[in-house]
Rosetta silent file (secondary structure, phi, psi, omega in degrees, C-alpha in Angstrom):
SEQUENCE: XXXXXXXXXXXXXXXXXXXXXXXXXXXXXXXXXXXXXXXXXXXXXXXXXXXXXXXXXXXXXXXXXXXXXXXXXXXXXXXXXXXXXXXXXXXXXXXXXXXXXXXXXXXXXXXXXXXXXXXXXXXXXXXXXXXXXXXXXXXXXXXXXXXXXXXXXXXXXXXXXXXXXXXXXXXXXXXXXXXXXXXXXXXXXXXXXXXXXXXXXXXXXXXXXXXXXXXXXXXXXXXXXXXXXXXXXXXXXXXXXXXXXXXXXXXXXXXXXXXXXXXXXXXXXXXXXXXXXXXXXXXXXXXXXXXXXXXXXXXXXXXXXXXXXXXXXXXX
SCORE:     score description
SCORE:     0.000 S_00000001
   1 L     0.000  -38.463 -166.632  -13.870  100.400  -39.199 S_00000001
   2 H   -78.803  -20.501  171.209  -15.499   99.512  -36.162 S_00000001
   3 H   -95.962  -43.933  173.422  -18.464   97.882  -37.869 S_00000001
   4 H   -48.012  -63.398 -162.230  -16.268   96.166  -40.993 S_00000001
   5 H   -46.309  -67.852 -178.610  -14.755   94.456  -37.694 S_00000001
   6 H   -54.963  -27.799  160.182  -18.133   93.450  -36.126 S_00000001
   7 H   -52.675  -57.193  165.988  -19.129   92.117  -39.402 S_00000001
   8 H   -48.460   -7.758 -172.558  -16.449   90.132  -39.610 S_00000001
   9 H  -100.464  -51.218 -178.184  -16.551   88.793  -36.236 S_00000001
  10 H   -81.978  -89.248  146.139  -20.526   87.995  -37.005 S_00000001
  11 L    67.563 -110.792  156.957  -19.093   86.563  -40.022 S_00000001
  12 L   -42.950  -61.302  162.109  -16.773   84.110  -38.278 S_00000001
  13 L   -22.828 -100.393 -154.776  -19.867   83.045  -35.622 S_00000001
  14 L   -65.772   -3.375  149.742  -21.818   81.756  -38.061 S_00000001
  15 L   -73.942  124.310  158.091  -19.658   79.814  -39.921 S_00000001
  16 L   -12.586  126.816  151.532  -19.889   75.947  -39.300 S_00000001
  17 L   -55.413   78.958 -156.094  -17.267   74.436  -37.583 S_00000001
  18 L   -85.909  123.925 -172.516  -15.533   71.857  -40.122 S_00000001
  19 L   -99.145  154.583  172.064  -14.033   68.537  -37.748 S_00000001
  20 L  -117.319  133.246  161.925  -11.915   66.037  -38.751 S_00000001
  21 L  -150.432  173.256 -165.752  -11.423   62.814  -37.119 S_00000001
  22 L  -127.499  151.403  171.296   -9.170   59.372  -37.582 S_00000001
  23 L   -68.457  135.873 -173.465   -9.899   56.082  -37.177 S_00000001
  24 L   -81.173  129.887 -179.967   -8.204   54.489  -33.985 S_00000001
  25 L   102.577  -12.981 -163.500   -4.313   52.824  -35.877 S_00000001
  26 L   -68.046  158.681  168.482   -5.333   55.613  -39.151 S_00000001
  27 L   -84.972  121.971  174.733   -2.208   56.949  -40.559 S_00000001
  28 L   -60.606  -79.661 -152.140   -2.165   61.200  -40.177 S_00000001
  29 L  -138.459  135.923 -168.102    0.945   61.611  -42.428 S_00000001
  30 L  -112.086 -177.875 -149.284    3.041   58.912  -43.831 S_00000001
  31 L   -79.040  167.939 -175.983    6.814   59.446  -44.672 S_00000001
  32 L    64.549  -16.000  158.574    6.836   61.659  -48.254 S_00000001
  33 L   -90.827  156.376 -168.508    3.870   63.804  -47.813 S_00000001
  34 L   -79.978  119.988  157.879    3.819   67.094  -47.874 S_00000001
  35 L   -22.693   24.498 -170.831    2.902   69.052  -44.246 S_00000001
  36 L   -46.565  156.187 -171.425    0.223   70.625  -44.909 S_00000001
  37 H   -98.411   16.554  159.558   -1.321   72.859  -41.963 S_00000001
  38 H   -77.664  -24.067 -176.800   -4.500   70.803  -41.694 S_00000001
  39 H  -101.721  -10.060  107.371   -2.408   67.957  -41.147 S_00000001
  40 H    10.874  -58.032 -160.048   -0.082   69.957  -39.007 S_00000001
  41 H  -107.251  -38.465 -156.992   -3.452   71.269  -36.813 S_00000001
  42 H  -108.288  -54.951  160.457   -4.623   67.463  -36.432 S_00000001
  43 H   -15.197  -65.337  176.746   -0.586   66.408  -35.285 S_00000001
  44 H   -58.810  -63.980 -175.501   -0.780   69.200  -32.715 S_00000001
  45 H   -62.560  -10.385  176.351   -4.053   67.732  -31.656 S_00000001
  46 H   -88.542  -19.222  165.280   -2.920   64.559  -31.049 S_00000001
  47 L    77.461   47.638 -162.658   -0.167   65.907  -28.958 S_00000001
  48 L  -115.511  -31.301  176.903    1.720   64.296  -31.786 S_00000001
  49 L   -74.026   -3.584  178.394    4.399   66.957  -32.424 S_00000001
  50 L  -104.101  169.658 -176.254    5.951   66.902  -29.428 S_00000001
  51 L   -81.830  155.526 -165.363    9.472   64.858  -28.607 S_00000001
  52 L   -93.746  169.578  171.607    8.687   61.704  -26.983 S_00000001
  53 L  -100.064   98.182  172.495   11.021   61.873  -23.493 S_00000001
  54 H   -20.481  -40.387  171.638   13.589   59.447  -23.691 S_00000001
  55 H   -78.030  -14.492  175.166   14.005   58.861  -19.453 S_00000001
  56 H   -86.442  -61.107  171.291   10.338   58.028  -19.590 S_00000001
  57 H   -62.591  -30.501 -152.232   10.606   55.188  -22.462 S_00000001
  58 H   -96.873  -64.875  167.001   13.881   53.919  -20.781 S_00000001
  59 H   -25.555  -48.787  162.515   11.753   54.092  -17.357 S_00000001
  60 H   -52.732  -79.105 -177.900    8.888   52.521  -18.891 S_00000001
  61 H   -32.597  -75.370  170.391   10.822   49.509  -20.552 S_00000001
  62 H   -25.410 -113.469 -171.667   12.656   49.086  -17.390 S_00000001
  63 H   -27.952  -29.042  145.089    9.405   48.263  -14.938 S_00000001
  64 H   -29.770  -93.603  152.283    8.498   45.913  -17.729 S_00000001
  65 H     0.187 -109.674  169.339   11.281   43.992  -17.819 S_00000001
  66 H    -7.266  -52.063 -164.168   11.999   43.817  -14.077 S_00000001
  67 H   -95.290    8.792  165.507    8.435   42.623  -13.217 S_00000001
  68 H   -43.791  -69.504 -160.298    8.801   39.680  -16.229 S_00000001
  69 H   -67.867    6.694  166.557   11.751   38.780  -15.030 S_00000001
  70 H  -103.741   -6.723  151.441   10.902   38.666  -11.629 S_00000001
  71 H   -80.280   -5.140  166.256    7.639   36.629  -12.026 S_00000001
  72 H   -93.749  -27.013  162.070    9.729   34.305  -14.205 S_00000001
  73 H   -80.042  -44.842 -177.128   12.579   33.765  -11.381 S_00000001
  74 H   -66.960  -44.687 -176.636    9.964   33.130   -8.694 S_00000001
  75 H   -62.412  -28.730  178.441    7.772   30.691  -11.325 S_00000001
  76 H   -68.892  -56.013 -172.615   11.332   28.930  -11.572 S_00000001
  77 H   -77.777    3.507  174.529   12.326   28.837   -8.129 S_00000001
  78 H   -82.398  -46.534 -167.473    8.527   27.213   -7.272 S_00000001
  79 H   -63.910  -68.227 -173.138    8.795   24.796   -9.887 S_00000001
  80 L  -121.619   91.403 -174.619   12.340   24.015  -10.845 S_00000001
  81 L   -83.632  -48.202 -146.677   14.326   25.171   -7.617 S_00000001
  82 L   -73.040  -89.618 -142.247   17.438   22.478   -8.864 S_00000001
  83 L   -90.994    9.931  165.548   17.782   23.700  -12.266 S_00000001
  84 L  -111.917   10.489  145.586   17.418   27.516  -11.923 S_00000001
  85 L   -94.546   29.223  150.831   20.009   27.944   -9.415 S_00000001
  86 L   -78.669  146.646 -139.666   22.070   26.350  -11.513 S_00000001
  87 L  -112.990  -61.651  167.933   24.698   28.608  -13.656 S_00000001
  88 H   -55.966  -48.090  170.001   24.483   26.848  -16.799 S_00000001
  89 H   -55.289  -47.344 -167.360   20.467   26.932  -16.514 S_00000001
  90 H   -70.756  -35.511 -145.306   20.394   30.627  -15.482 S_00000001
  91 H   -91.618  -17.031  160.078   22.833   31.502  -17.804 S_00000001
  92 H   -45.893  -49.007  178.661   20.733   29.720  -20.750 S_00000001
  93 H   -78.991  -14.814 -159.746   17.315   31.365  -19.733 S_00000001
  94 H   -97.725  -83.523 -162.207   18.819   34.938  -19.228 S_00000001
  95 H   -43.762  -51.533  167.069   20.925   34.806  -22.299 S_00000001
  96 H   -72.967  -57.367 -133.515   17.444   33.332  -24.852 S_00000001
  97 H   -76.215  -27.706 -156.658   15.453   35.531  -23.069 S_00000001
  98 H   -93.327  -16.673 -179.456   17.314   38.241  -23.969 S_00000001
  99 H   -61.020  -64.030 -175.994   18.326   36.967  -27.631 S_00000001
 100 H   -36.380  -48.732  156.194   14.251   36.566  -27.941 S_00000001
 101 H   -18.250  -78.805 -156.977   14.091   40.356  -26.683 S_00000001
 102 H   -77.342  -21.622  162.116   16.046   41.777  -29.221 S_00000001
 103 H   -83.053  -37.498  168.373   14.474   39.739  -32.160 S_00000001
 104 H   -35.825  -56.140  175.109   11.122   41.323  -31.185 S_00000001
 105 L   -51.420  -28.190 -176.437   12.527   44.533  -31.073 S_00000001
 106 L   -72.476  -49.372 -168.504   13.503   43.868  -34.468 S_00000001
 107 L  -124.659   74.381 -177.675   10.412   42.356  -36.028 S_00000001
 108 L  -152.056  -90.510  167.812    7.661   43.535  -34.192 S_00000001
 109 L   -21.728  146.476  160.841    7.414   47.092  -33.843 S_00000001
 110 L    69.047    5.222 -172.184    6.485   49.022  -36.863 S_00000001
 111 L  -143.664  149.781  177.099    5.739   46.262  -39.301 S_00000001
 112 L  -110.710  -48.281 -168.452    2.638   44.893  -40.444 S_00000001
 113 L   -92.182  -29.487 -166.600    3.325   41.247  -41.706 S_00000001
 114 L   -86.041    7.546  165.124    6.950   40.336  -40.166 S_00000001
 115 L   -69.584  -18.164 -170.515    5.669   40.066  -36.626 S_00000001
 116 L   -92.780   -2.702  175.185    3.823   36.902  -37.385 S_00000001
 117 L   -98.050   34.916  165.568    6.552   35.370  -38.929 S_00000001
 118 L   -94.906  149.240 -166.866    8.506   35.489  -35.597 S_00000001
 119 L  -101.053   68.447  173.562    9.127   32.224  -34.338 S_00000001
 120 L   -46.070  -31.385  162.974    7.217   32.675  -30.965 S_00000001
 121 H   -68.290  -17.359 -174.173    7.578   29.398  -30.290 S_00000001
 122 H   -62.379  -57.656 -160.339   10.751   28.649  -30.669 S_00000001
 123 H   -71.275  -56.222 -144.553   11.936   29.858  -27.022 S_00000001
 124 H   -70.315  -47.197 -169.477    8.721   28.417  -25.090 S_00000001
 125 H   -83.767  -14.535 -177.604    9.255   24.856  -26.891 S_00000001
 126 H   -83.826  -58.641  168.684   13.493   25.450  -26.311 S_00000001
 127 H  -112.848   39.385  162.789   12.940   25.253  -22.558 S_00000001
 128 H   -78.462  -29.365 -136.991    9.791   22.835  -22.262 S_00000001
 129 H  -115.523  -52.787  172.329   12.813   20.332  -23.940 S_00000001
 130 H   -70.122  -66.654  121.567   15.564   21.704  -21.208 S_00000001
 131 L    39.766 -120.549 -178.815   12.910   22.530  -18.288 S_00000001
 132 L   168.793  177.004 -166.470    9.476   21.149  -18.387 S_00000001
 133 H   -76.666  -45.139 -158.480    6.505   21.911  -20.074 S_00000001
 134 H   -45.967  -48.533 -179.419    5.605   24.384  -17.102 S_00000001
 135 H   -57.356  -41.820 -162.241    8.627   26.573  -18.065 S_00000001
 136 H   -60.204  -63.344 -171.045    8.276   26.221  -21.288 S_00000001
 137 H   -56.236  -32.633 -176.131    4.746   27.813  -20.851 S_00000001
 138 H   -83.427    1.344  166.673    5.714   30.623  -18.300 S_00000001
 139 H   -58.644  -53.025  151.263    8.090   31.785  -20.712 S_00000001
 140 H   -35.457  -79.916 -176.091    5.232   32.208  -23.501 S_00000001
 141 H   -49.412  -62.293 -170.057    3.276   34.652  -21.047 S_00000001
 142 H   -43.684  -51.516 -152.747    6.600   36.469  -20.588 S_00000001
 143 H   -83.253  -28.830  149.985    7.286   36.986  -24.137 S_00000001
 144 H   -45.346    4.575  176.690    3.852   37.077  -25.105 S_00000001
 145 H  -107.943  -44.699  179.616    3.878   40.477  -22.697 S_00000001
 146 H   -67.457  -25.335 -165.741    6.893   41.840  -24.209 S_00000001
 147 H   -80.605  -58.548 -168.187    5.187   40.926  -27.859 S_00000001
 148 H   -81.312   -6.206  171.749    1.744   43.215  -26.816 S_00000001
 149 H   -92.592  -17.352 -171.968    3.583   46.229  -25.467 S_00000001
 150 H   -95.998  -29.095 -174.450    5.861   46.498  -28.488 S_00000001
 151 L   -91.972  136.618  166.196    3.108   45.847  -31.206 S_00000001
 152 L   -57.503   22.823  145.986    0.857   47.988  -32.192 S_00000001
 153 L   -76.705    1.434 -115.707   -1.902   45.413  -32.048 S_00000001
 154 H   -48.188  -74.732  169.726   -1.434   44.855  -28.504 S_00000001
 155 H   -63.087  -53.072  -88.348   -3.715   42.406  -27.724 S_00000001
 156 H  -136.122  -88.320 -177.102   -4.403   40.545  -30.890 S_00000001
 157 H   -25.093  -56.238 -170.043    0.181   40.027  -31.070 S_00000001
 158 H   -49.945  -47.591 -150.284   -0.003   38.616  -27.074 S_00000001
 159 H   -87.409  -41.106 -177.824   -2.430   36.085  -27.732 S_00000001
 160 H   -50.337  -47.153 -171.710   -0.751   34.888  -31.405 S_00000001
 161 H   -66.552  -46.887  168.405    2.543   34.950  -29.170 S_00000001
 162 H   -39.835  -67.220 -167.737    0.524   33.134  -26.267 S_00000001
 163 H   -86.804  -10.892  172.519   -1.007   30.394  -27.835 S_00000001
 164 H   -79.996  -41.786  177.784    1.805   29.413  -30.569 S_00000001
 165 H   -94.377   28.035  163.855    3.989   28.829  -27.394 S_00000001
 166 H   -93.755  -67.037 -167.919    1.720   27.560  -24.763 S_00000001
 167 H   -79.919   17.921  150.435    0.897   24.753  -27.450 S_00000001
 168 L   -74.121  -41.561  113.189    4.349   23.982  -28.499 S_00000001
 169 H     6.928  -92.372 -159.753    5.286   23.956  -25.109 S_00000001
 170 H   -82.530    8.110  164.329    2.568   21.411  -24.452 S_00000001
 171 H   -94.421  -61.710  174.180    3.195   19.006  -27.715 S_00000001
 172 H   -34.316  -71.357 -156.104    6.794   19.080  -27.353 S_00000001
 173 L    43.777 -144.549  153.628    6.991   17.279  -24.060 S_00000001
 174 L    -2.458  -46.731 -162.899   10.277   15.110  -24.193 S_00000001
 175 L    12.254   90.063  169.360   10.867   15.282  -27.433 S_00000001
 176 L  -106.133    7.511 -175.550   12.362   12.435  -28.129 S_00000001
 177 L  -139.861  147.712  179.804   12.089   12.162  -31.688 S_00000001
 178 L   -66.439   -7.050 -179.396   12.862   14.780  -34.511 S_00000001
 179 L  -103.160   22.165  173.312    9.122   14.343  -35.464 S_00000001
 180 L   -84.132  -53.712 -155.939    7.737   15.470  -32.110 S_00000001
 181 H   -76.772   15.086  163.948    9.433   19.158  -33.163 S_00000001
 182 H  -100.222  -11.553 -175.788    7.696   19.042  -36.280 S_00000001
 183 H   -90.294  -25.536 -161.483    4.460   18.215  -34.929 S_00000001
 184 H   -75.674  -54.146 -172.882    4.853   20.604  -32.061 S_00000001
 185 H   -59.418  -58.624  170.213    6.058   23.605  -34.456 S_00000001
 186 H   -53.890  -46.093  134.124    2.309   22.670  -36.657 S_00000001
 187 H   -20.577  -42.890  167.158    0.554   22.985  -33.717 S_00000001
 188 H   -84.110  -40.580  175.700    1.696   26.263  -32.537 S_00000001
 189 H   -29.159  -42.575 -155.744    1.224   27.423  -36.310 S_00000001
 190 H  -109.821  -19.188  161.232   -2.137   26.235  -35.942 S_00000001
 191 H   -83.042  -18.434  165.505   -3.131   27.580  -32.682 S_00000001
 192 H   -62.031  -79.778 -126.159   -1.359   31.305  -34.078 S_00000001
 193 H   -62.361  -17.470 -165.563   -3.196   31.377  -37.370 S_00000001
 194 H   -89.513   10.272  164.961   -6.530   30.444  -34.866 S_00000001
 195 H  -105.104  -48.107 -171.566   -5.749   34.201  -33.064 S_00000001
 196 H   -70.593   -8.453 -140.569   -5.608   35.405  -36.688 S_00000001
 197 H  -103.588  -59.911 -159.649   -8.901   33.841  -37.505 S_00000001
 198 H   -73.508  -62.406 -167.089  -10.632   35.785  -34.212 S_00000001
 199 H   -73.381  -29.037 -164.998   -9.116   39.115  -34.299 S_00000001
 200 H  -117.845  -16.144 -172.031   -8.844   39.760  -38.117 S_00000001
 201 H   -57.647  -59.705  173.558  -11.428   37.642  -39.879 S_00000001
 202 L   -26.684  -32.058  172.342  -14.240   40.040  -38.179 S_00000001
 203 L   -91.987  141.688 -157.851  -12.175   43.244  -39.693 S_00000001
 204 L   -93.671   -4.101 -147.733  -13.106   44.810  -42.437 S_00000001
 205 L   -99.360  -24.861 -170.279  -10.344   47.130  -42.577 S_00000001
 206 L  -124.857  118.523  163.536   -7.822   43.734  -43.810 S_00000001
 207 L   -74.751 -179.276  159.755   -9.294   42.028  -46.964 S_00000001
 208 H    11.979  -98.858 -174.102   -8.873   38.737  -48.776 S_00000001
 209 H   -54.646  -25.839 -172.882   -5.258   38.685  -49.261 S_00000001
 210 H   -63.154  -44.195  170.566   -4.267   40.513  -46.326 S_00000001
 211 H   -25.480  -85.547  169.886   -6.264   37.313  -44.474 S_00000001
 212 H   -38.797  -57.825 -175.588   -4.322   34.865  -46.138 S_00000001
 213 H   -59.356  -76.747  166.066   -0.852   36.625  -46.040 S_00000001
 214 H   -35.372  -43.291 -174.819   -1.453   36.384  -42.113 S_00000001
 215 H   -86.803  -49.806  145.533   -2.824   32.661  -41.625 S_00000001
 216 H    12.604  -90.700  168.987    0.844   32.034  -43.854 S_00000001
 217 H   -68.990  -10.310  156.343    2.920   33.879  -41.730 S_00000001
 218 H   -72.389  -38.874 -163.147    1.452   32.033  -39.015 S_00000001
 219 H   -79.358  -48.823  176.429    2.001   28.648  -40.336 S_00000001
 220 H   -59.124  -46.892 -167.765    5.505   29.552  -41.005 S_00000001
 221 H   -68.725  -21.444  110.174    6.292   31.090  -38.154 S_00000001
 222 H   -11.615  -66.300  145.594    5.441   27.774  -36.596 S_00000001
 223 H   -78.251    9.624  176.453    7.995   25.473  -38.592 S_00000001
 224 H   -94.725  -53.260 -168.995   10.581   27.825  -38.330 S_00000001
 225 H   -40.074  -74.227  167.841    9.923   27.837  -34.290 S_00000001
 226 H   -35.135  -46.948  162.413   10.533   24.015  -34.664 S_00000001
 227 H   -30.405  -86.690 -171.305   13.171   24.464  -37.224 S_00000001
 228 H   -73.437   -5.292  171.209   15.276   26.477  -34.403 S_00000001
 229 H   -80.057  -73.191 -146.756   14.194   24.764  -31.017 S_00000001
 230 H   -74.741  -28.795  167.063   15.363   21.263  -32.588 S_00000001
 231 H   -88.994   -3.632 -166.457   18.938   23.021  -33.704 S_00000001
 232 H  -105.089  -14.819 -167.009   19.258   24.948  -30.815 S_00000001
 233 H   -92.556  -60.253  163.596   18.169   21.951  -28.497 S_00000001
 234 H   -48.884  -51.013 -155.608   21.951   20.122  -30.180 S_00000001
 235 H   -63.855  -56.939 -145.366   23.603   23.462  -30.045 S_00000001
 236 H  -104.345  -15.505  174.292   23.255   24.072  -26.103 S_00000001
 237 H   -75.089  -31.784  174.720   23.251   20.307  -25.085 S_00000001
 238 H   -56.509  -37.979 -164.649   26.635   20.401  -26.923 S_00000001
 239 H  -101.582  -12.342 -176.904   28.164   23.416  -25.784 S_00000001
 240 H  -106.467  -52.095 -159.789   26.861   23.139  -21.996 S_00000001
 241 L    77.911   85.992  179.658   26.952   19.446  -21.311 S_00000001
 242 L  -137.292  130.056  152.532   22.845   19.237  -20.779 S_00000001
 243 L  -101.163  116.674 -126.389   21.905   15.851  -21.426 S_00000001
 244 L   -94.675 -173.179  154.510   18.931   15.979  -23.908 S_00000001
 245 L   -87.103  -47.193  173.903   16.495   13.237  -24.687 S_00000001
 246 H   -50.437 -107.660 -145.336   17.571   13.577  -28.172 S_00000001
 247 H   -51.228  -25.212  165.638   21.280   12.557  -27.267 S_00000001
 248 H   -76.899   -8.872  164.222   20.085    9.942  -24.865 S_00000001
 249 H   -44.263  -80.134 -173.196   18.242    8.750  -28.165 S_00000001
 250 H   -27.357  -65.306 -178.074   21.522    8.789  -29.503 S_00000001
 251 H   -34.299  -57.396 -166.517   22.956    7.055  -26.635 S_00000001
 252 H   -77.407  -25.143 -142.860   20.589    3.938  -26.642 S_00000001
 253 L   -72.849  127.235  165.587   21.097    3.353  -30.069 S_00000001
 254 L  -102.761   41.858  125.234   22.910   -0.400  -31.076 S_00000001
 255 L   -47.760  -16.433 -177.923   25.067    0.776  -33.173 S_00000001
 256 L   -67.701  140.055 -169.668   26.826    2.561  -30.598 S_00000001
 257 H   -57.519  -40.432  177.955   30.476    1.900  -30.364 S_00000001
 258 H   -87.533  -36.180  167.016   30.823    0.852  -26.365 S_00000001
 259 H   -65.656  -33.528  166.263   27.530   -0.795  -27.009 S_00000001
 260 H   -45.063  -56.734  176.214   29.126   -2.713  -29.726 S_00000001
 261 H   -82.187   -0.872  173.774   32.069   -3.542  -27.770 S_00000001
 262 H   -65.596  -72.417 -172.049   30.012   -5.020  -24.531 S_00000001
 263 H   -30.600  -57.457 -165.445   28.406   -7.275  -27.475 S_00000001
 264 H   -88.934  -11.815  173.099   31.459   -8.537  -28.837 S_00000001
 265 H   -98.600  -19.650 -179.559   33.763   -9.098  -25.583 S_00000001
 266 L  -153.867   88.999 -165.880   31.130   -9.633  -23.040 S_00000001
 267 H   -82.471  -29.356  170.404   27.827  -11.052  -25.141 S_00000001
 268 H   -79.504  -39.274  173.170   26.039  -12.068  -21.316 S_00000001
 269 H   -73.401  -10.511  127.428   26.549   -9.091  -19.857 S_00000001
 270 H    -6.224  -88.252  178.430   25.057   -7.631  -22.942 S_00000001
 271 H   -38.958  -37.995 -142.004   22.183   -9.619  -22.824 S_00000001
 272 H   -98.676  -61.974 -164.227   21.733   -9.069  -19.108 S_00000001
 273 H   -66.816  -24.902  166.437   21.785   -5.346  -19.256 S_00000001
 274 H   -84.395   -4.818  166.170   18.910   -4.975  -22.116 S_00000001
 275 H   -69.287  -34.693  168.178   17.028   -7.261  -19.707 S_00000001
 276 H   -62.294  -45.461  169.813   17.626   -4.094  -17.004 S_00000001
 277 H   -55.526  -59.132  150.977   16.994   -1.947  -19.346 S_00000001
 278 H  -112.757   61.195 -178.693   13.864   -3.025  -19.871 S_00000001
 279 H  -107.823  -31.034 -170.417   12.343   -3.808  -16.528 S_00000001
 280 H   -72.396  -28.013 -155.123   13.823   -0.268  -15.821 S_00000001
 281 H   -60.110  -56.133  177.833   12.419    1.458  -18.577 S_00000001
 282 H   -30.830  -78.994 -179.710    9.011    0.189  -17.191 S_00000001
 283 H   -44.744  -20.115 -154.007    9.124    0.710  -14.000 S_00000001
 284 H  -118.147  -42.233 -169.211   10.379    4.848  -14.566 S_00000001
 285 H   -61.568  -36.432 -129.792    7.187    4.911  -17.074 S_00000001
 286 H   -86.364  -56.316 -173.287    5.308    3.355  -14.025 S_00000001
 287 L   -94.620   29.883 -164.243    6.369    5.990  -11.585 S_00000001
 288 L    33.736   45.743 -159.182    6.744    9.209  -14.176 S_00000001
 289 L  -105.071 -172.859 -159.922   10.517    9.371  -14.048 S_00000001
 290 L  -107.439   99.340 -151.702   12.665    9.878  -17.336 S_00000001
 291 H   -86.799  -15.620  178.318   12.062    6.546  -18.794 S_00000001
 292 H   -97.261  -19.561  152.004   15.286    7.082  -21.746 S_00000001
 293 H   -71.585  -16.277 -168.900   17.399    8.259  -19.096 S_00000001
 294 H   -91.839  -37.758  170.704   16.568    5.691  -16.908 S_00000001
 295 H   -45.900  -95.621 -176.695   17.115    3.095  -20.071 S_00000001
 296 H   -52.763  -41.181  157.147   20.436    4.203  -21.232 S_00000001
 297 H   -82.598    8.527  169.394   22.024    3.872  -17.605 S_00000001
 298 H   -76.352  -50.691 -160.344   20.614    0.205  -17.035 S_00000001
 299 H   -60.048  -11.161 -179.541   22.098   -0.539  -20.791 S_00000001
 300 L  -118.034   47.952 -178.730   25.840    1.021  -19.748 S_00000001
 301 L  -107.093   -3.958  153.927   25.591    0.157  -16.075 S_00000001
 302 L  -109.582   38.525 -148.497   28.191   -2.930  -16.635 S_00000001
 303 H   -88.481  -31.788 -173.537   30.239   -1.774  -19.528 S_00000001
 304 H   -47.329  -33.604 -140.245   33.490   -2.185  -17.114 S_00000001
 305 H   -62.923  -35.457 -166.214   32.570   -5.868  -16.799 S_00000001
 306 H   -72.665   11.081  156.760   33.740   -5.954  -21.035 S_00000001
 307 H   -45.400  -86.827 -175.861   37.336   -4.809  -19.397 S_00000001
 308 L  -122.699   57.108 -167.100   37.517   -8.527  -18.132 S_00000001
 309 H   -27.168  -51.450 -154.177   34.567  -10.495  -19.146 S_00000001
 310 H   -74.150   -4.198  164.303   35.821  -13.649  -18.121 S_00000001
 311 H   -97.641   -2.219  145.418   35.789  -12.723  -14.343 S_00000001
 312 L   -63.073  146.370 -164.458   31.981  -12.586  -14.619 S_00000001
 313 L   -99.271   -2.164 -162.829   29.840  -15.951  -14.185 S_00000001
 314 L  -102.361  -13.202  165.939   27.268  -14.695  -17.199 S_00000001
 315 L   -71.156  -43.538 -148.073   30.437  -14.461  -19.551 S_00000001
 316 L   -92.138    0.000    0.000   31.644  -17.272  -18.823 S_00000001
């Protein structure tokens, strides 16, 4: 007995060791396969079998968060002191930020194709138009940091999330016309799909279609960002009282009904006020001021006078 053992022992010794190893991202065991105990044995080695700790992710998540949102309150109060202690501003930025969250959480994680069709742009280009461009941009780096910790892609998701809102952000400007958000949305499209072009052309691991499905989902994910900045830019000037460029559009327009009636009851003060209007306009381009807000309160800044024209000397 004592020698059947040591054979067996010598035996064991001299068999090879046979290793296994994965690919960093490989799938062990996908949902519907059977357990087997080699794949079992490589689980275990991966420290894959154990429960994740719940007070750890909720700990984690937390100091995330926290140090966004407290480099995003500080970039605000350097920048824009005025409109983020305002209640209606804060309550805008907290309230997207957190909407923006929770669609990540949704389409991010866990997915291979629907993260790029999130409309990263959409927030970053939402307050460049309430804001400034600055905002607009530190909002990208926020959500492009919430974007690389939830996907499993890390890097390669930040920078698609980075650069479709830094340049939408930085197209948008004003937006004072419905075709700035369409050029602004193709532009971040086209600075995404140019993240898909560095990290995935080079891999071999996503062919042909997989390319292509990706530069797509980029492009889209680009006019939908535009899509929902330009209704969402109407939604919150509406429901807040923020006056937009778009509504001061609106505003200037001579068609307008109080612009109508200075024309027909008081046609010199009319006259006299698109001559303010545009000496003003100039002059606010001259000095970088808000040249269609600055417009639209030369053109209504005598509308009383069509009250009683005729006690004016340019009516009369």
């Amino acid at each position: 007995e004592a020698a059947t053992r040591g054979a067996r022992q010598l035996a064991r010794q001299e068999v090879e060791p046979v290793l296994q190893s994965f690919a960093n991202g490989q799938t062990i065991i996908a949902r519907g396969d059977i357990a087997t105990p080699l794949l079992i044995e490589a689980l275990d080695a991966y420290a894959l079998l154990q429960a994740p700790d719940p007070w750890r992710e909720v700990a984690i998540r937390s100091l995330l968060v926290t140090t966004l949102a407290i480099t995003l309150v500080l970039f605000g109060l350097r920048l824009q002191p005025r409109e983020i202690q305002s209640a209606r501003f804060a309550a805008i930025l907290a309230g997207s930020l957190v909407l923006a969250t929770i669609g990540m959480q949704t389409m991010v994680p866990g997915r291979t194709l629907l993260p790029y069709l999130y409309p990263a742009a959409t927030l970053p280009m939402l307050m460049a138009v309430l804001f400034s461009p600055g905002m607009g941009i530190a909002v990208a780096v926020v959500s492009a940091g919430l974007a690389g910790f939830l996907a499993p892609y890390g890097l390669e998701m930040a920078m698609f999330m980075l650069m479709g809102g830094v340049m939408g952000a930085l197209i948008i400007g004003r937006a004072e016309r419905l075709s700035t958000f369409i050029w602004a949305g193709f532009a971040a499209g086209l600075a995404s799909a140019a993240m898909i072009i560095v990290f995935r052309f080079p891999d071999p691991a996503t062919d042909a279609y997989g390319k292509a499905s990706l530069l797509g989902a980029a492009l889209v994910s680009g006019l939908l960002s535009a899509s929902l900045s330009f209704g969402l830019v109407l939604l919150i000037g509406n429901v807040f009282g923020i006056t937009t460029n778009l509504q001061l559009m609106e505003l200037s327009r001579p068609d307008h009904p109080l612009l109508q009636f200075i024309l027909r009851n008081a046609p010199g003060t009319y006259q006299h006020s698109l001559q303010v209007a545009n000496l003003a306009e100039q002059a606010a381009r001259a000095i970088g001021a808000n040249p269609a807000l600055v417009r639209v309160g030369a053109l209504y800044h005598d509308a009383g006078k069509a009250v009683r024209p005729a006690f004016f000397i340019e009516n009369q």
